[in-house]
Tab-separated table of C-alpha atoms in Angstrom:
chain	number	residue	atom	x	y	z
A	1	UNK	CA	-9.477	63.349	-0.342
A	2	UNK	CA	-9.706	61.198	-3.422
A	3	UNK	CA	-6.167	62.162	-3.751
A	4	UNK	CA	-5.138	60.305	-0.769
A	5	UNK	CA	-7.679	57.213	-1.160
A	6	UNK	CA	-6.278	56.676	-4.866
A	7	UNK	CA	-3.048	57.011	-3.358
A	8	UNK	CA	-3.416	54.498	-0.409
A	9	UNK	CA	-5.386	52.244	-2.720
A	10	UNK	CA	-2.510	51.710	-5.121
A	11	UNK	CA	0.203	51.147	-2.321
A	12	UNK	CA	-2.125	48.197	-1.084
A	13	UNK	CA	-2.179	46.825	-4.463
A	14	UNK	CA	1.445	47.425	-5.610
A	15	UNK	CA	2.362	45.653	-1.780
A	16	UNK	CA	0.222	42.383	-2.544
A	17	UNK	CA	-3.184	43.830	-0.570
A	18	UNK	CA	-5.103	43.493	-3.042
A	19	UNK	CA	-7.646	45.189	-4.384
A	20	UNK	CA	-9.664	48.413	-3.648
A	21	UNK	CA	-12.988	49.737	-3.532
A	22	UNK	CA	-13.112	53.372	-3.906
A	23	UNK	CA	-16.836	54.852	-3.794
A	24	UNK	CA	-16.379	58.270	-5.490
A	25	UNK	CA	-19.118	60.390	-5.365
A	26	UNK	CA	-19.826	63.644	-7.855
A	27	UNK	CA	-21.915	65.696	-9.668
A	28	UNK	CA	-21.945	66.129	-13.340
A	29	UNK	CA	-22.128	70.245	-13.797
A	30	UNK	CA	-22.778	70.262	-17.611
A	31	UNK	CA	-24.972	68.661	-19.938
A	32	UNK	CA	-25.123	64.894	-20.511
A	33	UNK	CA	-25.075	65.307	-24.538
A	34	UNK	CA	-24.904	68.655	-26.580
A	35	UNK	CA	-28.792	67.672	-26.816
A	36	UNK	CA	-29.642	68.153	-22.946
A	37	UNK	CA	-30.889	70.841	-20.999
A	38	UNK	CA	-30.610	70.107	-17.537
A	39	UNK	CA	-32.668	73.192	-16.675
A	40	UNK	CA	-35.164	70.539	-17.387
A	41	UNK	CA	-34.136	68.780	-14.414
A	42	UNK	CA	-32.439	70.354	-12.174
A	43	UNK	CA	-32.703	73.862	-10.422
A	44	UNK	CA	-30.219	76.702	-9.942
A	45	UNK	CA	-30.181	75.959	-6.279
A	46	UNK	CA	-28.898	72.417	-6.859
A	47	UNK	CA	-25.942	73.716	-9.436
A	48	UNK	CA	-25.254	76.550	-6.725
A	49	UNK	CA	-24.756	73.448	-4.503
A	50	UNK	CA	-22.515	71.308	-6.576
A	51	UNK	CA	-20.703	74.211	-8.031
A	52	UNK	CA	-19.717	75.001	-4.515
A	53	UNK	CA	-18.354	71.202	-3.754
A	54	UNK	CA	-16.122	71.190	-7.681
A	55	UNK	CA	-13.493	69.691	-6.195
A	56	UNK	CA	-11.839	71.788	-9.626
A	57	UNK	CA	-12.645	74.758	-8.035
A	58	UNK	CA	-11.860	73.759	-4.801
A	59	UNK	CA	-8.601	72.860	-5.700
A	60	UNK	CA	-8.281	76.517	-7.621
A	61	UNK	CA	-9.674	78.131	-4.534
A	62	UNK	CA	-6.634	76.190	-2.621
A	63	UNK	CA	-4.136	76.949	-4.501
A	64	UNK	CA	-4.948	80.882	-4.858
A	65	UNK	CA	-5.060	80.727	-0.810
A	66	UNK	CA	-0.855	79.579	-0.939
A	67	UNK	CA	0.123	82.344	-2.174
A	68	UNK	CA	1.478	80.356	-5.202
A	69	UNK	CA	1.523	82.068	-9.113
A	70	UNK	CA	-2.211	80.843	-9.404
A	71	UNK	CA	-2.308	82.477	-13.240
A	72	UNK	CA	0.880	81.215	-14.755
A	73	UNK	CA	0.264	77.236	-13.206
A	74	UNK	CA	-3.608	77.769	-14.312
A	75	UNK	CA	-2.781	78.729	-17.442
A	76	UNK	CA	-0.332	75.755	-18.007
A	77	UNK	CA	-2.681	73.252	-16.606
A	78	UNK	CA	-5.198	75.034	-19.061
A	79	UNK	CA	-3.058	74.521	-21.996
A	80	UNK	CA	-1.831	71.173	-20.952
A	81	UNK	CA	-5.370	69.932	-20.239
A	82	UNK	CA	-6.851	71.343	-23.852
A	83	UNK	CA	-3.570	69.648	-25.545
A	84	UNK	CA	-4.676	66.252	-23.744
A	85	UNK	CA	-8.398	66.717	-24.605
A	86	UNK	CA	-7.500	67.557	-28.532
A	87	UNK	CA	-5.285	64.068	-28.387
A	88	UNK	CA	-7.930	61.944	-26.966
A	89	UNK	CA	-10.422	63.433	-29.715
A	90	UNK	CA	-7.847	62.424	-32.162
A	91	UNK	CA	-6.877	59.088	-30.608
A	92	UNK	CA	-10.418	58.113	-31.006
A	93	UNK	CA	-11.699	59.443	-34.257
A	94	UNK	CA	-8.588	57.794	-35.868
A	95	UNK	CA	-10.181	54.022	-34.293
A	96	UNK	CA	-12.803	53.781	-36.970
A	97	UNK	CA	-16.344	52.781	-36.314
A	98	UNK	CA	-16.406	49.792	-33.944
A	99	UNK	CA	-19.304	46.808	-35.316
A	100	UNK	CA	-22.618	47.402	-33.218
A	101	UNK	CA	-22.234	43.686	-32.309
A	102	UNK	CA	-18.601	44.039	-30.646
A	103	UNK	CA	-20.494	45.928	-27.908
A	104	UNK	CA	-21.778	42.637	-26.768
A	105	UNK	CA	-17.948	41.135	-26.640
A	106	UNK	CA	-16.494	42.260	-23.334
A	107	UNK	CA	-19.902	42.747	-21.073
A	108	UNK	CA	-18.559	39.827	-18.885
A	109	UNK	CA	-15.016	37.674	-18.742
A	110	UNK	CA	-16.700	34.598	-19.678
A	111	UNK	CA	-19.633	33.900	-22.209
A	112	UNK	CA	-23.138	34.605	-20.884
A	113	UNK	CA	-26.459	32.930	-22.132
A	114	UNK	CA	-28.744	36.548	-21.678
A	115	UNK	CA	-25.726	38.097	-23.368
A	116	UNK	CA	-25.589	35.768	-26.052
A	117	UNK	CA	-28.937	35.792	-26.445
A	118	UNK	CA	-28.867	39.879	-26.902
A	119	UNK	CA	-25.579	39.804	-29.295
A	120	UNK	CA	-28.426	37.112	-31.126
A	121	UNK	CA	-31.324	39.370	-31.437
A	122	UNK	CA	-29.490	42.399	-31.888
A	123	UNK	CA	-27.406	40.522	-35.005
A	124	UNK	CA	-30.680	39.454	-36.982
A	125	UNK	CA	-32.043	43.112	-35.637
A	126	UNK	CA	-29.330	44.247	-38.051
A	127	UNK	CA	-30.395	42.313	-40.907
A	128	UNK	CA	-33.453	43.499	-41.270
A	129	UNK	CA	-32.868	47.297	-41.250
A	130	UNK	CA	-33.369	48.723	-44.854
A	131	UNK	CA	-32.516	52.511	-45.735
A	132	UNK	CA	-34.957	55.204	-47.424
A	133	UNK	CA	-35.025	53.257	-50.476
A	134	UNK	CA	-35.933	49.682	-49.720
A	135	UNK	CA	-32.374	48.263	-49.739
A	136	UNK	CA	-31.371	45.826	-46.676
A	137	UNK	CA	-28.005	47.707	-44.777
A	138	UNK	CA	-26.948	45.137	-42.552
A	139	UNK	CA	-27.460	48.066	-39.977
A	140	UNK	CA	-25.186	50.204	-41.913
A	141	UNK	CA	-25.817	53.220	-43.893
């Protein structure tokens, strides 16, 4: 399904009718960070409910039901997905650290007082931070 709505989306727009909304609407099956535990906050029950809707899984399940090589093509996408994932690591390890203020530069298309205001606070926030020893960091360390 969000196949076909990406699909009929991006016809509109590449014929002139302009833009899209697509509402998309998932589940997150893993942790947030390598620090959560969503045991915390969600059951077994609910998982068992989402796993069953992994549009992943789904699209596993439909392909085994074609009668198509489901290992070999799994195992490619596998491989081809890992290679991807290793690249993007790589990609964006190699950008360097990004200022904490350039956060603040591309929140909205034009300049914005509250944003301003925040880029403001959180600058002279900055200034004042000092590491174990006393010395001011400029909020680096």
């Amino acid at each position: 399904a969000t196949y076909a709505v990406t699909r009929q989306a991006l016809e509109r727009a590449r014929s002139g009718g302009g833009p899209t909304f697509v509402e998309a609407f998932t589940y997150r099956m893993g942790a947030h960070t390598t620090s959560d535990h969503p045991t915390r906050y969600r059951t077994s029950a609910q998982e068992e409910h989402w796993r069953r809707r992994d549009p992943i899984e789904r699209l596993r399940a439909h392909l085994d039901g074609t009668g198509e090589p489901p290992e070999v093509f799994q195992a490619q996408l596998a491989s081809e997905a890992d290679a991807f994932g290793e690249h993007l690591r790589t990609t964006v390890r190699a950008m360097g650290r990004p200022s904490g203020p350039s956060m603040f530069e591309h929140a909205y298309a034009t300049p914005h007082a509250v944003v301003d205001a925040e880029r403001a606070w959180f600058e002279q926030y900055e200034q004042s931070v000092v590491d174990h020893e006393g010395h001011q960091t400029g909020g680096h360390r």
